Short mmCIF file of C-alpha atoms in Angstrom, two decimals:
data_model
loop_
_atom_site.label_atom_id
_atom_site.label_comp_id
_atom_site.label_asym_id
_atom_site.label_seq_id
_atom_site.Cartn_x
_atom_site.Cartn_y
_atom_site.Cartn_z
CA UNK A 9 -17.18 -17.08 0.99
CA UNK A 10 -15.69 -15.93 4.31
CA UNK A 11 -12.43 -14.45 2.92
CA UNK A 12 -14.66 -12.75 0.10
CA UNK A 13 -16.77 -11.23 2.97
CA UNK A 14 -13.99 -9.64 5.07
CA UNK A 15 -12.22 -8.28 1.77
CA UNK A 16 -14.83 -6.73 0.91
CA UNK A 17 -15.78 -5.17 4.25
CA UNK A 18 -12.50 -3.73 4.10
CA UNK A 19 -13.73 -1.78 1.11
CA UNK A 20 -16.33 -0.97 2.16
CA UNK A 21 -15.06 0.60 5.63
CA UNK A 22 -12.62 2.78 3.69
CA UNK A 23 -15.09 4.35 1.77
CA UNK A 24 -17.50 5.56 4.48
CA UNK A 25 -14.19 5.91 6.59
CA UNK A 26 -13.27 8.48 3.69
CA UNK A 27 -16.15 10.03 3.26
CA UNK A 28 -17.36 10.89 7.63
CA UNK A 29 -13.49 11.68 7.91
CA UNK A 30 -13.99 14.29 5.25
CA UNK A 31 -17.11 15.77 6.92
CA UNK A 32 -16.01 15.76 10.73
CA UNK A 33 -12.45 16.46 10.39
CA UNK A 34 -11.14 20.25 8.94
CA UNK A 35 -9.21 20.54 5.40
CA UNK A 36 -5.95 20.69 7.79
CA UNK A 37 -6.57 18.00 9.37
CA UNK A 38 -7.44 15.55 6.55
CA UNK A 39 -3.96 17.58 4.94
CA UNK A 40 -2.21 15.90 7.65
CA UNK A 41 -3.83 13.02 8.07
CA UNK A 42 -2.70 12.13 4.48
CA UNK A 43 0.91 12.76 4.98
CA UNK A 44 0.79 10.79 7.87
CA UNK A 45 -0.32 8.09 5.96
CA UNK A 46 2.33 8.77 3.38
CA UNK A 47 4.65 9.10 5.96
CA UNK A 48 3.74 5.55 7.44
CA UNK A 49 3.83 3.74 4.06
CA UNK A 50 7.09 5.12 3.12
CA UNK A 51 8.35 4.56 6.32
CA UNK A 52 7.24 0.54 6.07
CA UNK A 53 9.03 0.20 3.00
CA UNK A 54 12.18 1.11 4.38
CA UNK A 55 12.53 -0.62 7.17
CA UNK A 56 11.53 -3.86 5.17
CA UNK A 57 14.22 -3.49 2.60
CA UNK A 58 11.42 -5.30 0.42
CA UNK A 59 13.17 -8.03 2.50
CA UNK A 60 10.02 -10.01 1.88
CA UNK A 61 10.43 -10.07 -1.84
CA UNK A 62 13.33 -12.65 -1.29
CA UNK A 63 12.13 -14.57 1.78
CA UNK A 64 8.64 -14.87 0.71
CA UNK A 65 9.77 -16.63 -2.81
CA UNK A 66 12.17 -19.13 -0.32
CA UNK A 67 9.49 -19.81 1.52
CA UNK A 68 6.94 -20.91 -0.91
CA UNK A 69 9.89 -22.92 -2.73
CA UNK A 70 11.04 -24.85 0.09
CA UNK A 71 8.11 -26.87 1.68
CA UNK A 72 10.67 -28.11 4.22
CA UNK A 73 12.48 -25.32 5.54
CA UNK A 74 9.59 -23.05 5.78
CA UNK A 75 9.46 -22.80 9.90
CA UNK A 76 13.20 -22.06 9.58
CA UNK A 77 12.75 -19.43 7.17
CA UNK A 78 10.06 -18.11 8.88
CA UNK A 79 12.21 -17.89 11.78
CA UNK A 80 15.45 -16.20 10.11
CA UNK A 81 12.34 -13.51 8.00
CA UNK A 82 10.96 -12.60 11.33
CA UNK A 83 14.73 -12.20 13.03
CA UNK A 84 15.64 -9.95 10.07
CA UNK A 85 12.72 -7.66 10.64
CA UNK A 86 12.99 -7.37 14.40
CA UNK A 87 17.08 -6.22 13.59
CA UNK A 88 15.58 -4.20 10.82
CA UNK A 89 13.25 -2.57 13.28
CA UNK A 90 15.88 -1.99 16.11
CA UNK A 91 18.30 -0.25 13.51
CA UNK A 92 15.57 2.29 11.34
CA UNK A 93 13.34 3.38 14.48
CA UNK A 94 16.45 5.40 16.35
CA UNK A 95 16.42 7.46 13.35
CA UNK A 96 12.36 8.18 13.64
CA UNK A 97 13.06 9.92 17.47
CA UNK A 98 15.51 12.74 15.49
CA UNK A 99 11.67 13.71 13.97
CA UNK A 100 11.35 15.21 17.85
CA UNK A 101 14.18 17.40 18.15
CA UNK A 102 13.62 18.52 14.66
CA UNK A 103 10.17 19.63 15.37
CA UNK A 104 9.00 17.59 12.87
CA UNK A 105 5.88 15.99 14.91
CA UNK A 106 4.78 16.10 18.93
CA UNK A 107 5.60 13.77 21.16
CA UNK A 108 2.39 12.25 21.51
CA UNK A 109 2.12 12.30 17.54
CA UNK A 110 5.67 11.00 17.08
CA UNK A 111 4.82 8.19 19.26
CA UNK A 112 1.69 7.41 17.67
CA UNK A 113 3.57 7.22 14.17
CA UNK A 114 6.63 5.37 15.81
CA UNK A 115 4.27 2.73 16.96
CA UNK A 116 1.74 2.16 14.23
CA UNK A 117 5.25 2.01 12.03
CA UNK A 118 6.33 -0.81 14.03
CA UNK A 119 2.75 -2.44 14.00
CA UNK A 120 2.24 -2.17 10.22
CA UNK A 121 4.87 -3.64 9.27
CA UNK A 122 5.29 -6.77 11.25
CA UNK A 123 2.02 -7.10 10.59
CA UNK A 124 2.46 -7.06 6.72
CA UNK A 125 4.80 -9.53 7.06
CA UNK A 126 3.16 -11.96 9.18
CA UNK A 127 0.16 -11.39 6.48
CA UNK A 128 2.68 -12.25 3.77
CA UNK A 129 3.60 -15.81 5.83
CA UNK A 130 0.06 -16.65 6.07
CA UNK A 131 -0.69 -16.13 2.80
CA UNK A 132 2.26 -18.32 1.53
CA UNK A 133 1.58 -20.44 3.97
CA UNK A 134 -2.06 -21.73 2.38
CA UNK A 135 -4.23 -19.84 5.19
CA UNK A 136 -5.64 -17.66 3.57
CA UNK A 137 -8.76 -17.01 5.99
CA UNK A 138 -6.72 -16.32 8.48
CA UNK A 139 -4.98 -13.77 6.44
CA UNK A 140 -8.26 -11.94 5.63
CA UNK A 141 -9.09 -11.72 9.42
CA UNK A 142 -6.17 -10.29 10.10
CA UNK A 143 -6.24 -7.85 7.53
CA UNK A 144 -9.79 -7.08 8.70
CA UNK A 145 -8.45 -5.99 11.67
CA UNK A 146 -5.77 -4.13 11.06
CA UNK A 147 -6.89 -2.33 8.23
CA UNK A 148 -11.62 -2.38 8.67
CA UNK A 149 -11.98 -2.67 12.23
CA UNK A 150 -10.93 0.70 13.71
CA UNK A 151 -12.49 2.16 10.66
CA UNK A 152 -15.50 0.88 11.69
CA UNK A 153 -15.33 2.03 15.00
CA UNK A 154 -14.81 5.43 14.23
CA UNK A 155 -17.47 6.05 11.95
CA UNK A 156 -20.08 4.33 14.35
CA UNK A 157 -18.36 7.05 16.71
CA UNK A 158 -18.47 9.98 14.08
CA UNK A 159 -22.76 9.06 13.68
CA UNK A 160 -23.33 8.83 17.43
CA UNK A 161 -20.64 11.17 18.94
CA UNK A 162 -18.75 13.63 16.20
CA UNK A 163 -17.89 15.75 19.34
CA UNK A 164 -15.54 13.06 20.60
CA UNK A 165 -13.67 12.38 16.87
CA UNK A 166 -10.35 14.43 16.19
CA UNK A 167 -7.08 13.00 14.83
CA UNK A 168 -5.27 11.59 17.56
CA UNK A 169 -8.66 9.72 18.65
CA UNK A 170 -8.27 8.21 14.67
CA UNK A 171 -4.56 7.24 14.92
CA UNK A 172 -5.40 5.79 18.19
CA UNK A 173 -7.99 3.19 16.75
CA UNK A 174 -5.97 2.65 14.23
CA UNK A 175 -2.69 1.82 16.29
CA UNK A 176 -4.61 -0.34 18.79
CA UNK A 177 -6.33 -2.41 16.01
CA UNK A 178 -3.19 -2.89 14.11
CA UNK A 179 -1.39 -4.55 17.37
CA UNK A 180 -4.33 -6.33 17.92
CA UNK A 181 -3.89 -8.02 14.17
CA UNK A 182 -0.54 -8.63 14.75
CA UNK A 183 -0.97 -10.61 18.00
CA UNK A 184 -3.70 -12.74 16.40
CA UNK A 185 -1.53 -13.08 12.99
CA UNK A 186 1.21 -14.54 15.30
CA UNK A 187 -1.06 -17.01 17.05
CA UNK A 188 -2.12 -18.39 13.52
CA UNK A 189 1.41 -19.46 12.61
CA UNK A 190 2.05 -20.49 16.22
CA UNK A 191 2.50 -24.22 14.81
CA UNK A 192 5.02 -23.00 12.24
CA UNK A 193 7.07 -21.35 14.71
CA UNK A 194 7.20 -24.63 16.99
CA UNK A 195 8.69 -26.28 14.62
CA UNK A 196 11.64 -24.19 14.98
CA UNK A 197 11.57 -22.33 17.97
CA UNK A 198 11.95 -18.84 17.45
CA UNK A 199 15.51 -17.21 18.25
CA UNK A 200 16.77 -13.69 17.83
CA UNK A 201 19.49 -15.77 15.92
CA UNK A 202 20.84 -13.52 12.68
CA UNK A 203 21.74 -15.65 10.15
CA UNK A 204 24.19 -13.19 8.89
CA UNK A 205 25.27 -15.10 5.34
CA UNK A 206 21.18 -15.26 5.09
CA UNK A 207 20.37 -12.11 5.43
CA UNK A 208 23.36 -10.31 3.09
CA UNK A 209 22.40 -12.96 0.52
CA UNK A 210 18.57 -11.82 0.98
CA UNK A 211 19.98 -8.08 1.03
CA UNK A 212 21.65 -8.65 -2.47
CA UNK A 213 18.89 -10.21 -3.90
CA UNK A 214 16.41 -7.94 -2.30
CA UNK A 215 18.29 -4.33 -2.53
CA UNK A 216 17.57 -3.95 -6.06
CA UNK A 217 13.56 -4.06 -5.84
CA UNK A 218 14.08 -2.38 -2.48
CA UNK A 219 15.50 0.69 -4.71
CA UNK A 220 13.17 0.53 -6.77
CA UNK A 221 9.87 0.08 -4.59
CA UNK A 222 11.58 3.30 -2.93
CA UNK A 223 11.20 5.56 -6.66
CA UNK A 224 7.50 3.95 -6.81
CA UNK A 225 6.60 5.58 -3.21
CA UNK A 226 8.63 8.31 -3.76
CA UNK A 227 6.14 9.35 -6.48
CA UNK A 228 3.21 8.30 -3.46
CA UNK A 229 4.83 10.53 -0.70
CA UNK A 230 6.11 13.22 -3.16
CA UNK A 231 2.62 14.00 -4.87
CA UNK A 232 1.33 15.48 -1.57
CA UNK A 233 4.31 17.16 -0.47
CA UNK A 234 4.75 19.02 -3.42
CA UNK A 235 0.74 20.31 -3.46
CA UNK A 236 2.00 21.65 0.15
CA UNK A 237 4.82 23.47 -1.38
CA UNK A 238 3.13 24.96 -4.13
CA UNK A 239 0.04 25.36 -2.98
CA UNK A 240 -1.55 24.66 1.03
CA UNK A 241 -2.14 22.14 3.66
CA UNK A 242 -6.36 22.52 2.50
CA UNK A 243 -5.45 21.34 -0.87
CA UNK A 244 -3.83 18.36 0.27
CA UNK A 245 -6.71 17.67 2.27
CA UNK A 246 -8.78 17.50 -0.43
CA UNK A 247 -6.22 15.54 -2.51
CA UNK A 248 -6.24 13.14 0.65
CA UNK A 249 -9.69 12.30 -0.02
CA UNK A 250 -9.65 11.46 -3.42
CA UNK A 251 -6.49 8.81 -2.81
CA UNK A 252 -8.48 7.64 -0.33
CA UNK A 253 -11.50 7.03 -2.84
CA UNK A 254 -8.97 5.62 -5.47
CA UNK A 255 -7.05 3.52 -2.79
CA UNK A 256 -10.33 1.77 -2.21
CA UNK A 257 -9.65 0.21 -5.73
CA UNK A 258 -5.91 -0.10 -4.98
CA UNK A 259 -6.55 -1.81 -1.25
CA UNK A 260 -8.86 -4.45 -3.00
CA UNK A 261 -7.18 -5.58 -6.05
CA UNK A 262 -4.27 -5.74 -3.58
CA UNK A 263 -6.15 -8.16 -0.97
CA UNK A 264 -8.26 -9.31 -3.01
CA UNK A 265 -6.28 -10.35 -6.23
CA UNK A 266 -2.28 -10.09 -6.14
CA UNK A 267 -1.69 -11.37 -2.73
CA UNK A 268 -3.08 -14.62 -3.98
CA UNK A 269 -2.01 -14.73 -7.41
CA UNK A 270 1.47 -14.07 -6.96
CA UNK A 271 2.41 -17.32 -4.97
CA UNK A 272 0.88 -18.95 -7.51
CA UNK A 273 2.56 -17.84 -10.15
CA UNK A 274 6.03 -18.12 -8.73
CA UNK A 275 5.25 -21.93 -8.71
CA UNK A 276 4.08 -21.63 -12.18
CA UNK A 277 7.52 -20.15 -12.69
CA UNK A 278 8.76 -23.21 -10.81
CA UNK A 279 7.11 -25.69 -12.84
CA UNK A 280 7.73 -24.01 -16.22
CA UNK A 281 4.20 -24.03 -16.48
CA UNK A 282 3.54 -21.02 -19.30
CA UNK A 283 0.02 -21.86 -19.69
CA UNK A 284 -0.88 -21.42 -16.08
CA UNK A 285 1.26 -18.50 -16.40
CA UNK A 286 -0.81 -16.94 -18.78
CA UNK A 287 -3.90 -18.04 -17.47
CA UNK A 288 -3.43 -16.27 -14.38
CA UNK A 289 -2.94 -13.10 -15.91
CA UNK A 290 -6.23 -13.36 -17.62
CA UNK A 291 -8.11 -14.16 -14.38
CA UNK A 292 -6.03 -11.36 -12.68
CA UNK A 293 -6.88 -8.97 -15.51
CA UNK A 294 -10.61 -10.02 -15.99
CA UNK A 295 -11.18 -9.21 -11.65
CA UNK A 296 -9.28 -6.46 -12.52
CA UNK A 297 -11.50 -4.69 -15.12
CA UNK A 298 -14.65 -6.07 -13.58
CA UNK A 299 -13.87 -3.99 -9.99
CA UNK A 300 -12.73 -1.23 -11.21
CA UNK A 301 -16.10 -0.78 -13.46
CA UNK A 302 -18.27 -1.25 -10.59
CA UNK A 303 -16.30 1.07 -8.25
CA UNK A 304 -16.22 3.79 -11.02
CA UNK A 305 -19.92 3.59 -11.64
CA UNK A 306 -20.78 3.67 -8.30
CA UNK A 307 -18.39 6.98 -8.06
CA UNK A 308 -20.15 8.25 -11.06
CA UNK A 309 -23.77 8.01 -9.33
CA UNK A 310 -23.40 8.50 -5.77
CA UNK A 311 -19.93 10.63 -5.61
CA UNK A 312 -21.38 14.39 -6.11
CA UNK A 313 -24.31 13.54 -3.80
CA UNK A 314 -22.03 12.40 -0.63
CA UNK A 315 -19.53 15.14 -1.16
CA UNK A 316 -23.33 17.60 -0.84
CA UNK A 317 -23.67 15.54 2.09
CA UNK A 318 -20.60 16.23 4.01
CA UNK A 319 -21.39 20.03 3.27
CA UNK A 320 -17.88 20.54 1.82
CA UNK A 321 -18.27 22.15 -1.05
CA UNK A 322 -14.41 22.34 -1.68
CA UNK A 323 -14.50 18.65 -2.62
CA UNK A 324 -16.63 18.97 -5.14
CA UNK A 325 -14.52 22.45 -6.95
CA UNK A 326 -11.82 19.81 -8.00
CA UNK A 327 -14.25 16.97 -8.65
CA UNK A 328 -12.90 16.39 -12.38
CA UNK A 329 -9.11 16.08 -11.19
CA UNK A 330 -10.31 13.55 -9.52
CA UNK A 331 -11.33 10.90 -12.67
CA UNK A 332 -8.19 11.77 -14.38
CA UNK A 333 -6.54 10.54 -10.67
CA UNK A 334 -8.56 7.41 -10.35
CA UNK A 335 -7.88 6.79 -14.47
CA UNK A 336 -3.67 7.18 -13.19
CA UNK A 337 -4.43 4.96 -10.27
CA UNK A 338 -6.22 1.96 -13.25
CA UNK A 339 -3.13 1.84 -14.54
CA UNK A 340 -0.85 1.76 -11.36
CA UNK A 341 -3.48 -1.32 -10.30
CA UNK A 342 -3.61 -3.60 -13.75
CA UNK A 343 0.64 -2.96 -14.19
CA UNK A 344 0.69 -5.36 -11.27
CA UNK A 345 -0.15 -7.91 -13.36
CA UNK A 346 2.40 -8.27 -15.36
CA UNK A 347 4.88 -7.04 -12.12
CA UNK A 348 4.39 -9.91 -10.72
CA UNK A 349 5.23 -12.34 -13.90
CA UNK A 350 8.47 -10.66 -14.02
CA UNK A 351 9.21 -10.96 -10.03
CA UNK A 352 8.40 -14.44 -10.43
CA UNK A 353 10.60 -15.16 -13.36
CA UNK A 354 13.22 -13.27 -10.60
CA UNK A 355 13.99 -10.65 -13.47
CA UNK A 356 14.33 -7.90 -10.75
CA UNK A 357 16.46 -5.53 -12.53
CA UNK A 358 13.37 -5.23 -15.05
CA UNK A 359 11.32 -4.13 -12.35
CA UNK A 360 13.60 -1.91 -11.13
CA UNK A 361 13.82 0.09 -14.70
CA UNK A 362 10.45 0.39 -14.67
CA UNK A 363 9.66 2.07 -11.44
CA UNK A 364 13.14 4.60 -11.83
CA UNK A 365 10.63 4.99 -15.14
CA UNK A 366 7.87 5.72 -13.19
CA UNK A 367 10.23 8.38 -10.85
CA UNK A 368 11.58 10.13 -13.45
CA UNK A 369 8.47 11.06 -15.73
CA UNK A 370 6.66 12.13 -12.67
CA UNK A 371 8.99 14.39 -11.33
CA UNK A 372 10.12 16.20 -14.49
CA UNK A 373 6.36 16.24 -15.89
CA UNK A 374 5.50 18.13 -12.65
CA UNK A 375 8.77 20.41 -13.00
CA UNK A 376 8.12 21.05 -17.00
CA UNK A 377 4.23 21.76 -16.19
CA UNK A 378 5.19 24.05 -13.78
CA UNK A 379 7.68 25.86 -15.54
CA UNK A 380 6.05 26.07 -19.18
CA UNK A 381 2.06 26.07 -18.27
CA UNK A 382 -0.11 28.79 -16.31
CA UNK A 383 -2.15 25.06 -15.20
CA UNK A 384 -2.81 24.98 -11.42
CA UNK A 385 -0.34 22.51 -9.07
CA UNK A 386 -3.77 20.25 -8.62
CA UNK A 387 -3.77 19.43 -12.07
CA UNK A 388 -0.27 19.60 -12.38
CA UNK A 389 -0.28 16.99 -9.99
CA UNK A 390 -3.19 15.23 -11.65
CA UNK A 391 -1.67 15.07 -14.68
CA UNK A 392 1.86 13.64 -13.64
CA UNK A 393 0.59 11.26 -12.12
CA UNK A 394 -1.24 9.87 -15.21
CA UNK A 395 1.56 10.28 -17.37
CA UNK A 396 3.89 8.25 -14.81
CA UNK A 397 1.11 5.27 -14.22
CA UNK A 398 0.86 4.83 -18.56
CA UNK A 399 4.63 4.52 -18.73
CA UNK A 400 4.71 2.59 -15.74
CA UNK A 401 2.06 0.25 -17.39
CA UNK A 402 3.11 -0.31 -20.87
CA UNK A 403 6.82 -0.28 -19.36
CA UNK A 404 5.82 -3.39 -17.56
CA UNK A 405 3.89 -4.97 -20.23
CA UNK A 406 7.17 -4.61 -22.34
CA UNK A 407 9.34 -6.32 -20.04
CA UNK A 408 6.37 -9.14 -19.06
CA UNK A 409 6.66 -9.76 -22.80
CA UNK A 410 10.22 -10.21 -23.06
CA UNK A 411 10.50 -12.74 -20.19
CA UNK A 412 7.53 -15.10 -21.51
CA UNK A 413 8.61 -14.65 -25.19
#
């Protein structure tokens, strides 16, 4: 009941997080408060080589080894983290953000995403409350703190007072993630010792879902910079917003669904266990469907009324983009399902297809669209990205099939 209450109190903080952020903050700002975001995300996935996708499957295969592994995971992303950040201080000299932003985005980086993967270890790991107060934290608590701020003192809100909340929060998470799996960790002291025959092993495995997790965010990070290049920071704003609204779905089914299904199903896999296999797909797809049909109809009623609220009345010009982009983002959500039957059955490569499907339909849909139509570049956008999350979908579905046939 208590890992049920903080999931959804992470959904819940989003949304009103979306929707004061949207009032209080300008069409610029929420413009670049999304790529930020985007920037962040992209950024995560990098550095982490989908590193996890190898160690994580070790780990919940070998009961006995798992401090060590632990160990040799956490090495790998400390050396990970050491090698990509250099790179993020050339964003200074390019002008590409401030100082104070760059080291804002530098530091939340580095926060996220040894935070994911301590979230990842407790989850495999069998503590699973301890997961969902960590992910409370890191991803509800500093939204919570800045809408009570937006009600009582909207003078005081601006960006860098968001990122800040955010950043302290997430380092807060990670601190408390890493005292959870203290007892792991004393089983095998940690060591900045790189297991170097470990690691290109867990490369090779990993590099080919790394690739193509990297065409999947591509289309995540591309979508926003290409509404700034055809059209203007304000649209991307707006744009911002509705991700936000369809991330709540995304974030939940996420927390809430895969990253306890999918351990599971790799020991199906492990056990040759087919009906279990198939059984968690239909629990998966059942939460699935029921979530996203109480988040749309609570869109449906209350969506036009809080975008009156926040006095905006540019959110509410492009209101019908928005259900064909939280339609794309369905699909996106329920292909996980049978994504993670194929990772477990270690058929990466199919994966891999699927999301270079994924890259290229986007990208030439939006090129095509804006070559042969007079549409506008937020439907063009729109529309792309629906395209991309049905192939995506049934592309998955194919493969899924082929591995349990």
């Amino acid at each position: 009941m208590i890992n049920i209450a903080l999931r959804l109190s992470v959904l819940v903080s989003k949304f009103f997080f979306i929707f004061l952020a949207a009032k209080y903050l300008s069409l610029s700002d929420m413009g670049e408060y999304g790529i930020f975001i985007a920037s962040v995300t992209y950024s995560i996935y990098l550095i982490g080589f989908d590193f996890y996708t190898f160690s994580n499957r070790a780990f919940i295969q070998s009961e006995s080894e798992q401090a060590l592994i632990a160990s040799k995971q956490l090495s790998f992303n400390l050396l990970s983290l050491s090698l990509v950040i250099i790179p993020f201080l050339l964003l200074f000299f390019l002008d590409v953000f401030s100082v104070d932003i760059l080291l804002i985005f530098c530091m939340v980086v580095i926060s996220e995403y040894l935070g994911q993967e301590i979230g990842r270890l407790l989850i495999a790991s069998g503590r699973v409350i301890a997961a969902s107060w960590t992910l409370f934290i890191r991803s509800a608590l500093w939204s919570y703190i800045v809408v009570f701020l937006m009600v009582f003192n909207p003078d005081y809100i601006s960006l860098k007072v968001i990122l800040g909340f955010w950043l302290l929060s997430s380092w807060l998470a990670l601190f408390i993630g890493v005292y959870y799996l203290r007892d792991i960790f004393s089983l095998a002291p940690f060591k900045f010792n790189i297991d170097s025959k470990w690691i290109i092993r867990g490369i090779n495995i990993s590099i080919i879902l790394f690739f193509g997790t990297l065409l999947a965010r591509a289309v995540f990070t591309g979508d926003r910079l290409i509404l700034e290049l055809l059209g203007h920071k304000e649209l991307v704003g707006i744009y911002a917003v509705y991700v936000g609204l369809c991330n709540v779905f995304m974030t939940f089914a996420d927390s809430a669904v895969f990253q306890f299904s999918y351990p599971k199903q790799i020991n199906n896999f492990k056990n040759k266990n087919m009906h279990a296999i198939l059984n968690q797909m239909k629990k998966d797809a059942v939460a699935i469907v029921f979530v996203y049909i109480l988040i749309i109809s609570g869109y449906y009623v209350l969506l036009e009324f809080l975008f009156s609220y926040i006095g905006k009345q540019e959110y509410l010009n492009y209101i019908n983009y928005f259900w064909g982009l939280l339609i794309a983002y369905f699909f996106i959500v329920i292909s996980y399902i049978p994504h993670y039957v194929i990772y477990a059955a270690n058929e990466d490569r199919k994966i891999l297809k699927t999301h270079f499907f994924q890259f290229l339909v986007f990208f030439v849909s939006v090129f095509w669209l804006y070559v042969a139509t007079d549409i506008n570049v937020f439907m063009n956008i729109v529309l792309a990205m629906l395209l991309s999350s049905v192939i995506t979908f049934l592309s998955k579905a194919f493969y899924c099939y082929q591995v349990l046939k």
